[in-house]
Tab-separated table of C-alpha atoms in Angstrom:
chain	number	residue	atom	x	y	z
G	984	MET	CA	303.686	30.220	-55.777
G	985	LEU	CA	300.429	27.375	-56.386
G	986	SER	CA	302.839	24.289	-56.502
G	987	THR	CA	304.568	25.364	-53.340
G	988	THR	CA	300.962	25.983	-50.696
G	989	SER	CA	299.534	22.447	-52.870
G	990	ALA	CA	302.364	20.284	-52.004
G	991	SER	CA	303.166	21.341	-47.994
G	992	PRO	CA	299.780	19.830	-46.763
G	993	VAL	CA	301.088	16.443	-48.586
G	994	ARG	CA	304.321	16.755	-46.899
G	995	ARG	CA	302.610	17.339	-43.610
G	996	LEU	CA	300.907	14.376	-44.272
G	997	ARG	CA	303.196	11.716	-45.369
G	998	ALA	CA	305.444	13.292	-41.949
G	999	SER	CA	302.599	12.220	-39.957
G	1000	LEU	CA	302.130	8.904	-41.239
G	1001	ARG	CA	306.101	8.011	-40.572
G	1002	GLY	CA	305.597	9.503	-37.265
G	1003	ARG	CA	302.688	7.124	-36.877
G	1004	THR	CA	304.400	4.196	-38.253
G	1005	VAL	CA	307.387	4.750	-35.589
G	1006	ALA	CA	304.938	4.805	-32.579
G	1007	ILE	CA	303.087	1.642	-33.718
G	1008	LEU	CA	305.911	-0.238	-34.015
G	1009	LEU	CA	307.442	0.822	-31.095
G	1010	ALA	CA	304.007	-0.428	-29.140
G	1011	LEU	CA	304.557	-3.676	-30.549
G	1012	ALA	CA	308.178	-4.165	-29.799
G	1013	ILE	CA	307.372	-2.893	-26.125
G	1014	GLU	CA	304.250	-5.532	-26.155
G	1015	LEU	CA	306.044	-8.487	-27.455
G	1016	LEU	CA	309.137	-7.955	-24.657
G	1017	ILE	CA	306.845	-7.817	-21.708
G	1018	ALA	CA	305.554	-11.309	-23.300
G	1019	LEU	CA	308.432	-12.693	-23.573
G	1020	LEU	CA	308.967	-11.572	-20.258
G	1021	LEU	CA	306.222	-13.420	-18.935
G	1022	LEU	CA	306.881	-16.319	-20.326
G	1023	TRP	CA	310.577	-16.006	-18.918
G	1024	MET	CA	309.016	-15.546	-15.595
G	1025	ALA	CA	306.680	-18.173	-15.802
G	1026	PRO	CA	307.361	-21.731	-13.533
G	1027	HIS	CA	308.320	-24.504	-15.767
G	1028	ILE	CA	306.068	-27.598	-14.935
G	1029	GLU	CA	307.092	-30.781	-16.349
G	1030	PRO	CA	303.717	-33.449	-16.672
G	1031	LYS	CA	303.491	-36.590	-14.421
G	1032	GLU	CA	304.354	-39.613	-16.628
G	1033	LYS	CA	301.429	-41.859	-16.859
G	1034	PRO	CA	302.106	-45.389	-14.492
G	1035	LYS	CA	302.334	-48.249	-16.366
G	1036	THR	CA	300.709	-51.645	-15.362
G	1037	VAL	CA	302.870	-54.193	-14.619
G	1038	VAL	CA	301.742	-57.096	-15.699
G	1039	PHE	CA	303.737	-60.482	-13.730
G	1040	GLY	CA	303.515	-64.076	-15.403
G	1041	ILE	CA	303.952	-67.421	-13.391
G	1042	GLU	CA	304.811	-70.232	-15.366
G	1043	ALA	CA	303.401	-73.295	-13.972
G	1044	SER	CA	305.322	-76.883	-13.921
G	1045	GLU	CA	304.232	-80.000	-14.798
G	1046	GLY	CA	304.009	-80.837	-11.256
G	1047	ASP	CA	302.158	-78.161	-10.177
G	1048	LYS	CA	298.496	-76.601	-11.108
G	1049	ALA	CA	297.673	-73.450	-11.472
G	1050	PRO	CA	295.482	-71.644	-8.327
G	1051	ALA	CA	292.245	-71.913	-10.432
G	1052	GLU	CA	292.619	-75.428	-10.688
G	1053	LYS	CA	293.125	-75.835	-7.089
G	1054	ASP	CA	290.925	-73.642	-5.668
G	1055	ALA	CA	288.489	-75.322	-7.971
G	1056	ALA	CA	290.016	-79.037	-6.835
G	1057	LYS	CA	289.769	-78.334	-2.794
G	1058	ALA	CA	286.383	-76.591	-3.468
G	1059	PRO	CA	284.133	-80.186	-2.842
G	1060	GLU	CA	286.676	-81.092	-0.284
G	1061	LYS	CA	285.565	-77.920	1.946
G	1062	ALA	CA	281.507	-78.384	1.361
G	1063	ARG	CA	282.357	-82.518	2.848
G	1064	LYS	CA	284.434	-80.623	5.288
G	1065	ARG	CA	281.567	-77.739	6.224
G	1066	ALA	CA	278.627	-80.555	5.848
G	1067	GLY	CA	280.667	-83.282	8.912
G	1068	ASP	CA	281.063	-79.675	10.797
G	1069	LYS	CA	277.175	-78.849	10.995
G	1070	ALA	CA	276.120	-82.771	11.519
G	1071	GLU	CA	278.544	-82.443	14.398
G	1072	ALA	CA	277.770	-79.601	15.987
G	1073	GLN	CA	274.099	-80.431	16.014
G	1074	GLN	CA	274.875	-83.670	17.904
G	1075	GLN	CA	276.914	-82.159	20.436
G	1076	THR	CA	273.936	-79.659	20.504
G	1077	PRO	CA	271.616	-80.818	23.452
G	1078	THR	CA	268.199	-81.194	21.941
G	1079	ALA	CA	265.709	-79.014	23.813
G	1080	ALA	CA	262.984	-80.625	26.186
G	1081	LEU	CA	259.850	-80.848	24.560
G	1082	PRO	CA	257.123	-80.410	26.278
G	1083	PRO	CA	255.024	-83.410	28.469
G	1084	PRO	CA	251.935	-84.027	26.160
G	1085	PRO	CA	248.703	-83.030	27.640
G	1086	VAL	CA	246.482	-86.028	30.260
G	1087	VAL	CA	243.437	-87.482	29.226
G	1088	PRO	CA	241.374	-88.466	31.881
G	1089	PRO	CA	240.889	-92.205	31.736
G	1090	VAL	CA	237.364	-92.871	30.603
G	1091	SER	CA	235.219	-94.677	33.281
G	1092	SER	CA	232.655	-97.515	32.831
G	1093	GLY	CA	230.910	-96.771	35.594
G	1094	PRO	CA	227.667	-94.085	36.436
G	1095	PRO	CA	227.618	-90.755	35.492
G	1096	SER	CA	229.272	-88.409	37.578
G	1097	PHE	CA	225.661	-86.282	37.896
G	1098	ILE	CA	222.227	-86.736	38.742
G	1099	VAL	CA	219.553	-85.752	36.080
G	1100	MET	CA	216.593	-84.499	37.790
G	1101	SER	CA	213.527	-82.727	37.032
G	1102	ARG	CA	212.474	-79.163	38.030
G	1103	ARG	CA	209.985	-80.740	40.624
G	1104	ASP	CA	212.778	-83.561	41.851
G	1105	TYR	CA	214.943	-80.520	42.383
G	1106	ALA	CA	212.394	-78.580	44.305
G	1107	ALA	CA	211.555	-80.656	46.541
G	1108	THR	CA	215.661	-81.135	47.661
G	1109	ASP	CA	215.475	-77.250	48.607
G	1110	ILE	CA	216.485	-77.975	52.217
G	1111	SER	CA	215.682	-74.625	53.202
G	1112	LYS	CA	212.062	-75.215	53.170
G	1113	ALA	CA	212.416	-78.308	55.068
G	1114	PRO	CA	210.563	-77.554	58.685
G	1115	ALA	CA	212.827	-78.219	61.661
G	1116	ALA	CA	213.433	-81.185	63.578
G	1117	GLN	CA	211.517	-81.869	66.526
G	1118	SER	CA	213.172	-82.108	70.514
G	1119	GLY	CA	213.884	-85.495	71.224
G	1120	ASP	CA	210.742	-85.765	74.321
G	1121	GLN	CA	209.025	-86.213	70.347
G	1122	GLY	CA	210.804	-89.382	69.152
G	1123	ASN	CA	212.061	-89.803	65.722
G	1124	THR	CA	210.469	-87.221	63.161
G	1125	GLN	CA	209.965	-87.764	59.764
G	1126	THR	CA	209.255	-84.073	57.258
G	1127	ALA	CA	206.268	-83.876	55.954
G	1128	ASP	CA	204.053	-85.802	53.679
G	1129	ALA	CA	200.922	-85.784	51.429
G	1130	GLY	CA	200.274	-89.278	51.732
G	1131	GLY	CA	199.478	-91.753	54.053
G	1132	GLY	CA	199.920	-94.678	55.474
G	1133	SER	CA	197.975	-98.019	56.566
G	1134	GLY	CA	199.066	-98.707	59.804
G	1135	ALA	CA	197.083	-99.308	62.969
G	1136	ASP	CA	198.335	-96.274	64.984
G	1137	ASP	CA	198.605	-93.822	61.469
G	1138	THR	CA	196.619	-90.759	62.194
G	1139	PRO	CA	193.873	-90.105	60.340
G	1140	ARG	CA	193.146	-87.817	57.200
G	1141	ALA	CA	190.805	-85.086	57.734
G	1142	GLY	CA	190.745	-83.196	54.353
G	1143	THR	CA	192.548	-81.477	52.325
G	1144	GLY	CA	193.738	-78.156	53.475
G	1145	PRO	CA	192.999	-74.325	51.878
G	1146	HIS	CA	196.328	-74.621	49.112
G	1147	GLY	CA	195.482	-78.414	48.519
G	1148	GLU	CA	198.072	-79.675	51.665
G	1149	THR	CA	196.575	-82.458	53.452
G	1150	LEU	CA	194.473	-82.124	56.844
G	1151	TYR	CA	195.275	-84.595	59.443
G	1152	ALA	CA	192.667	-84.696	62.850
G	1153	ALA	CA	194.274	-82.833	65.496
G	1154	ASP	CA	196.437	-85.287	68.343
G	1155	TRP	CA	196.014	-83.330	71.491
G	1156	TYR	CA	199.266	-83.323	73.216
G	1157	ARG	CA	197.200	-81.060	75.889
G	1158	HIS	CA	194.176	-79.761	75.857
G	1159	PRO	CA	193.286	-76.155	76.052
G	1160	THR	CA	191.798	-74.953	78.684
G	1161	ASN	CA	188.849	-72.158	79.110
G	1162	ALA	CA	191.086	-69.501	80.391
G	1163	GLN	CA	193.398	-69.788	77.504
G	1164	LEU	CA	189.962	-69.706	75.146
G	1165	SER	CA	187.510	-67.577	76.817
G	1166	PRO	CA	189.508	-64.119	76.686
G	1167	TYR	CA	189.151	-63.947	72.493
G	1168	LEU	CA	185.591	-64.933	72.674
G	1169	PRO	CA	183.779	-62.089	70.032
G	1170	GLN	CA	180.806	-60.355	72.174
G	1171	ARG	CA	178.509	-61.611	69.588
G	1172	ALA	CA	179.478	-64.770	70.271
G	1173	LEU	CA	179.040	-64.846	73.854
G	1174	GLY	CA	175.677	-67.112	75.227
G	1175	ARG	CA	175.036	-68.492	71.666
G	1176	GLU	CA	176.693	-71.823	71.363
G	1177	GLY	CA	178.947	-73.364	68.116
G	1178	TRP	CA	182.025	-74.224	66.659
G	1179	GLY	CA	185.272	-72.496	65.244
G	1180	GLU	CA	187.712	-74.761	62.929
G	1181	VAL	CA	191.399	-74.006	61.690
G	1182	ALA	CA	193.723	-75.371	60.592
G	1183	CYS	CA	197.665	-75.827	61.172
G	1184	ARG	CA	200.775	-76.380	60.481
G	1185	THR	CA	202.783	-78.688	63.118
G	1186	ILE	CA	206.464	-77.713	64.353
G	1187	GLU	CA	208.335	-78.759	67.045
G	1188	ARG	CA	207.420	-78.766	70.883
G	1189	TYR	CA	204.272	-79.894	70.021
G	1190	GLN	CA	202.940	-76.388	68.416
G	1191	VAL	CA	201.345	-74.896	65.801
G	1192	THR	CA	201.598	-72.118	63.419
G	1193	ASP	CA	200.103	-70.038	60.339
G	1194	CYS	CA	196.486	-71.041	61.050
G	1195	GLN	CA	193.691	-70.406	59.067
G	1196	GLU	CA	190.650	-70.267	59.223
G	1197	LEU	CA	188.372	-72.739	58.106
G	1198	GLY	CA	184.913	-71.933	58.907
G	1199	GLU	CA	182.572	-71.614	61.460
G	1200	PHE	CA	179.328	-71.991	62.904
G	1201	PRO	CA	176.901	-70.133	63.186
G	1202	ARG	CA	178.531	-68.016	60.645
G	1203	GLY	CA	179.718	-64.797	61.313
G	1204	SER	CA	179.458	-65.727	65.238
G	1205	GLY	CA	183.571	-64.624	64.940
G	1206	TYR	CA	184.589	-68.331	67.122
G	1207	ALA	CA	186.920	-69.468	63.649
G	1208	GLY	CA	189.039	-66.039	64.393
G	1209	ALA	CA	188.360	-66.712	68.536
G	1210	VAL	CA	190.431	-70.040	67.435
G	1211	ARG	CA	192.611	-68.448	65.450
G	1212	GLN	CA	193.799	-66.126	68.167
G	1213	ALA	CA	194.098	-68.581	70.659
G	1214	ALA	CA	195.995	-71.244	68.465
G	1215	PHE	CA	199.658	-69.868	69.869
G	1216	GLN	CA	198.685	-71.594	73.337
G	1217	PHE	CA	198.110	-74.940	71.440
G	1218	ARG	CA	199.949	-78.066	72.394
G	1219	VAL	CA	199.922	-80.743	69.312
G	1220	LYS	CA	201.355	-83.793	68.406
G	1221	ALA	CA	202.515	-84.373	64.747
G	1222	PRO	CA	200.376	-86.892	62.791
G	1223	ARG	CA	201.912	-90.420	62.920
G	1224	VAL	CA	201.872	-92.661	58.960
G	1225	ASN	CA	204.184	-95.054	59.250
G	1226	SER	CA	205.188	-95.055	62.872
G	1227	ARG	CA	206.737	-92.006	62.644
G	1228	LEU	CA	205.799	-88.425	63.196
G	1229	LEU	CA	205.429	-86.049	60.289
G	1230	VAL	CA	206.293	-82.560	61.724
G	1231	GLY	CA	205.329	-79.644	59.240
G	1232	SER	CA	202.216	-81.401	57.794
G	1233	TRP	CA	198.839	-79.738	58.807
G	1234	VAL	CA	196.283	-80.532	60.996
G	1235	ARG	CA	192.607	-79.786	61.344
G	1236	ILE	CA	191.973	-78.359	64.689
G	1237	ARG	CA	187.768	-77.770	66.149
G	1238	ILE	CA	186.931	-76.111	69.176
G	1239	THR	CA	182.807	-76.610	70.307
G	1240	TYR	CA	182.333	-73.886	72.522
G	1241	SER	CA	178.692	-74.671	74.696
G	1242	GLN	CA	176.790	-72.693	77.161
G	1243	ARG	CA	176.832	-74.099	80.660
G	1244	ALA	CA	174.868	-74.526	83.756
G	1245	GLY	CA	177.379	-71.492	85.779
G	1246	GLY	CA	176.294	-68.924	83.010
G	1247	GLY	CA	179.554	-68.845	81.116
G	1248	ASP	CA	180.427	-69.859	77.644
G	1249	GLY	CA	183.250	-73.019	77.646
G	1250	GLY	CA	184.940	-74.952	74.819
G	1251	ASP	CA	185.609	-78.108	73.944
G	1252	ALA	CA	188.412	-78.874	72.210
G	1253	ASP	CA	187.780	-82.046	69.251
């Protein structure tokens, strides 16, 4: 009884192992069939052949040269031909006109075109300071000159003016009248004898301008101021030096006032 019960599990184990072995073999067979089927169904791809390199050989005869030798022989000829073509093109191309050289003025051997002057000489050339010319009825004129001539008809000098200008003695063209002088006499000078002296610059038409008081007698009488105020009516000739009239020069004018018999004051031009 014990042997019967103990053999039964062994038998069952064997039977189980046999069944499993069959199943495993069957599964392997199925997988093998599937792999074969896939290999059979796959397309057949043939490998491409590699291209073979073809080399062409050219045999050179005795009369022919290799291309490399021909090219080496023709190279100098091509270089000479190119150089000749370039030179011919340069000859045919017109040369651009060059700009003319600058004109250099000729060196003159004559006197210079400018004059070197000092400041004093330059100031003397200022024509704006020159006096106006006299009218035709007064004859030839000359600008004012500090110097005087030595001619017989020259106007004598009478000293120096307030600013250092040369004064000449007045040469009357027409003497002033009492009616022209009396309106300018101050009240403090009435009934007193004396004189007034002024320096005036001559201008055209025998007139004078820019008169300045030089002196008077008696001092404080006002005679110099009276002469200065009445000077616009004076008619004086321009000084004459070397037969030329110096229009614009300065003259000294003195008017003497004296007591007249009729009781009025009168003026005499010196």
